[in-house]
Coordinates of C-alpha atoms in Angstrom, one line a residue:
X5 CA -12.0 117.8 12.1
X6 CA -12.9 118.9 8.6
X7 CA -16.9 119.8 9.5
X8 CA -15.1 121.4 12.5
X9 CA -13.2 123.4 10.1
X10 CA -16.1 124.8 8.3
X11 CA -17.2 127.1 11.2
X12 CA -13.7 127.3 12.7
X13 CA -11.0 127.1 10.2
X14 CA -8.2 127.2 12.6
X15 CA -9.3 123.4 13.6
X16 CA -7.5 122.4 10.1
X17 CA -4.3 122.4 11.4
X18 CA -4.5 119.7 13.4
X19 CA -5.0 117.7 10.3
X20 CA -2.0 118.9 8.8
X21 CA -0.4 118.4 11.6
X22 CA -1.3 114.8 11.9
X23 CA -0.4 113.8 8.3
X24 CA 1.9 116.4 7.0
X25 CA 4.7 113.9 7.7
X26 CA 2.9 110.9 5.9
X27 CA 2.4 113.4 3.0
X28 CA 5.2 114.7 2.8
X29 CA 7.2 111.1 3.1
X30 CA 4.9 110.0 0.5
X31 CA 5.7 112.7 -2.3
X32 CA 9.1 112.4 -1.4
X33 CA 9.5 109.0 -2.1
X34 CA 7.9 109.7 -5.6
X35 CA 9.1 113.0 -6.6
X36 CA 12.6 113.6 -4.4
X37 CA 12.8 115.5 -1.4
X38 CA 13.3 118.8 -3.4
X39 CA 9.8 118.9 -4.7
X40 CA 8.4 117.2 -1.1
X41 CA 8.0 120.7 0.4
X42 CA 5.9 122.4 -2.0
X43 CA 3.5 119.6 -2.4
X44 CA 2.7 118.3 0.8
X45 CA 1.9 122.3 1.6
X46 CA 0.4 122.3 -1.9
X47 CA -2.0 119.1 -0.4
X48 CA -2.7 121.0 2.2
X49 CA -3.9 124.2 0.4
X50 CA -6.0 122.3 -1.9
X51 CA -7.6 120.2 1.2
X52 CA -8.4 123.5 2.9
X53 CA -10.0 125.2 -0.2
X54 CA -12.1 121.8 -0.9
X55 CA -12.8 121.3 2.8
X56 CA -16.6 121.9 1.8
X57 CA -16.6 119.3 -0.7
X58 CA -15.3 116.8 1.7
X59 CA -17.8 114.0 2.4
X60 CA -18.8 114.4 5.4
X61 CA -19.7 111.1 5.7
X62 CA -16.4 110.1 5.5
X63 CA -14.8 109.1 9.0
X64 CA -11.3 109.4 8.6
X65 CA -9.9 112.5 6.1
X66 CA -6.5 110.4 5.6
X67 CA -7.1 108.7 1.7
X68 CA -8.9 112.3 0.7
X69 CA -5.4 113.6 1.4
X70 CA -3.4 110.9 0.2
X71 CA -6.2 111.7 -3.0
X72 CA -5.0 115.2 -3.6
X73 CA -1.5 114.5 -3.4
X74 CA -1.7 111.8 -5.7
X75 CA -3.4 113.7 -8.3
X76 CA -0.7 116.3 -8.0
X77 CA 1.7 114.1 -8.0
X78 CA 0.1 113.4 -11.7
X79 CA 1.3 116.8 -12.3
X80 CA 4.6 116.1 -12.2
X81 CA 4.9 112.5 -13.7
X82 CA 7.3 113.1 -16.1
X83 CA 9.4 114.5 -13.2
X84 CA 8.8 111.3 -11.5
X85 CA 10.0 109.3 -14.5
X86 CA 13.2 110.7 -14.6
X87 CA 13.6 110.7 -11.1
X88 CA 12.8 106.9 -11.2
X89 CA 15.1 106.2 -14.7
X90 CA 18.0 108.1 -13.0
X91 CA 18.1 105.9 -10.2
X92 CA 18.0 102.7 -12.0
X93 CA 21.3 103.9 -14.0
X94 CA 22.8 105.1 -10.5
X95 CA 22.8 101.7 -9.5
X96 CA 26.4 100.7 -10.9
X97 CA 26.5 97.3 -12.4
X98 CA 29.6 96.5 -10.2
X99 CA 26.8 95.6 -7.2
X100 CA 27.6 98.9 -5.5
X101 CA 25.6 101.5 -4.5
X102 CA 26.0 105.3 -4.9
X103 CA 28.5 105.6 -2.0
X104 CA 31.0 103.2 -3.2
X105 CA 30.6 100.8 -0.5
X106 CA 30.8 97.0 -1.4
X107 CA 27.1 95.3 -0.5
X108 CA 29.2 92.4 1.1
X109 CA 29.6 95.0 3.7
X110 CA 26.0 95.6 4.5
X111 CA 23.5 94.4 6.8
X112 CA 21.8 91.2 5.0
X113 CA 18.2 93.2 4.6
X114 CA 19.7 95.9 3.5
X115 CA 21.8 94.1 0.9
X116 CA 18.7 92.8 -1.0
X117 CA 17.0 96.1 -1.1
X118 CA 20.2 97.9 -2.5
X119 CA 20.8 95.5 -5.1
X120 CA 17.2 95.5 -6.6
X121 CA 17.0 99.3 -5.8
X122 CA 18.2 100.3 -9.6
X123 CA 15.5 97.2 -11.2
X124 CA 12.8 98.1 -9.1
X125 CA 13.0 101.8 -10.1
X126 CA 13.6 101.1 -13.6
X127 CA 10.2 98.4 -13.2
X128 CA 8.1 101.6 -11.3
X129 CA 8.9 103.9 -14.2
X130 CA 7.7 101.8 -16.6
X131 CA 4.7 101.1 -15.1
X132 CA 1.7 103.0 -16.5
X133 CA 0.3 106.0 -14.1
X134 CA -3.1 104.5 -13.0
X135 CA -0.9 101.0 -12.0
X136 CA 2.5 103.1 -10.7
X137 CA -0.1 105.3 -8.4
X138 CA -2.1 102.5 -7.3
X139 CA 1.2 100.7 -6.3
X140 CA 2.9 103.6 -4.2
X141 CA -0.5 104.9 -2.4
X142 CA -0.6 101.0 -1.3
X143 CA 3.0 100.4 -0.4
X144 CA 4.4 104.3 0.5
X145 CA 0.8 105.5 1.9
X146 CA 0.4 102.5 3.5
X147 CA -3.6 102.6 2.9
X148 CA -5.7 99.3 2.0
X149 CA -7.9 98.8 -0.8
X150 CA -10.6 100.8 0.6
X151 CA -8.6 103.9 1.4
X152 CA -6.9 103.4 -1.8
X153 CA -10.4 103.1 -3.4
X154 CA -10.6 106.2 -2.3
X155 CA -8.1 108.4 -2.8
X156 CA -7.8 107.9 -6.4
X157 CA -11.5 107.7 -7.0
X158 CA -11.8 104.1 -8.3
X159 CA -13.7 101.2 -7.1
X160 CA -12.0 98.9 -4.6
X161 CA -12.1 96.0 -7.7
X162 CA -10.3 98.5 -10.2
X163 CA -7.3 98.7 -7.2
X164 CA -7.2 95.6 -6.5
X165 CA -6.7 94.3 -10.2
X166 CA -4.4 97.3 -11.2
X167 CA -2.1 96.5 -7.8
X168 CA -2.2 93.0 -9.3
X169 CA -1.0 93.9 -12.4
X170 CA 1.0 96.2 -11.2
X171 CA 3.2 93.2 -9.1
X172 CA 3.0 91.4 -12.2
X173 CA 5.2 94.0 -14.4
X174 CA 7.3 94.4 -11.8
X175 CA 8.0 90.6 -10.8
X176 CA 8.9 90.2 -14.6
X177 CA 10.8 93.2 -15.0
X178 CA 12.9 91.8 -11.1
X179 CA 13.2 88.5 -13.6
X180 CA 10.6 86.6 -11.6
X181 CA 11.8 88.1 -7.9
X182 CA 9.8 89.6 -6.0
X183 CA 12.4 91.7 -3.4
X184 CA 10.1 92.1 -0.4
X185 CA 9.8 88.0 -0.4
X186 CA 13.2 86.8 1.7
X187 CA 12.8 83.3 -0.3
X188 CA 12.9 85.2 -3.6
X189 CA 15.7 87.4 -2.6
X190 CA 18.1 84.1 -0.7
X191 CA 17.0 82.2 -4.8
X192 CA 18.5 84.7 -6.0
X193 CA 21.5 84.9 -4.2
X194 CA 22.2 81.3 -4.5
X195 CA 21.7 81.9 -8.8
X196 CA 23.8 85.1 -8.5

């Protein structure tokens, strides 16, 4: 689609068409939904502009976008930091969430990822950039290494040892849980 786009430009919408949704899903995960808008069109604008720059040899355009947003993502870190740091004091210390409704009450999977919601966003702000953006591209973009190699512009061994890391400081900071793992999360319970 993108050489299509160099002789007929109209071709690149069905690009944003078919990952205006990831993108936008993706930013707002990291930046809120309020700032989701501008930068998934923002993406967009930039992919168009740089379409001749694309690699060509490239077969799928997917981590060059997830690429672009994740650099201007970079733009707004410190936005991201707060956003992250506000919702690890929003989780009250009472072991309820936002809308007052006791976790008891909640479906069992859903229970787990409430209760580590404030941890695991204090852990992600913490986290330096390069390890936070490798993180999210893998677990919110849903890319692999390679695609991930590839939208931030490292080589596939520099994600896979940052996304290591990354787990690491975020185990530690979950005090040795890791809340996607159901064994870790029933420990846990049984400690709590």
């Amino acid at each position: 689609m993108v050489r299509r786009s160099l002789t007929d430009p109209d071709v690149f919408a069905e690009l944003f068409h078919r990952y205006a949704d990831d993108i936008h899903r993706y930013v707002a995960r990291r930046l809120g939904a309020e700032a989701a808008d501008d930068l998934m069109a923002e993406t967009f604008v930039v992919a168009f502009q740089q379409r001749r720059r694309y690699d060509l040899a490239r077969s799928e355009a997917r981590p060059w976008l997830y690429g672009i947003a994740t650099n201007l993502v970079g733009g707004h870190r410190r936005a991201e930091a707060r956003r992250l740091r506000a919702m690890s004091r929003a989780a009250a210390p009472d072991g309820r969430g936002a809308e007052g409704e006791p976790l008891a009450d909640r479906v069992a999977a859903r229970v787990s990822a409430e209760g580590a919601r404030g941890a695991l966003a204090g852990a992600l702000a913490a986290l330096p950039a390069r390890y936070r953006d490798v993180l999210l591209v893998v677990a919110w973009g849903d890319l692999d290494y390679a695609e991930a190699a590839e939208a931030l512009g490292v080589p596939v061994g520099t994600v896979r040892s940052r996304l290591h890391r990354a787990r690491k400081r975020v185990r530690a900071a979950l005090g040795g849980t890791d809340p996607t793992r159901t064994e870790d999360v029933q420990e846990g319970a049984e400690h709590g």
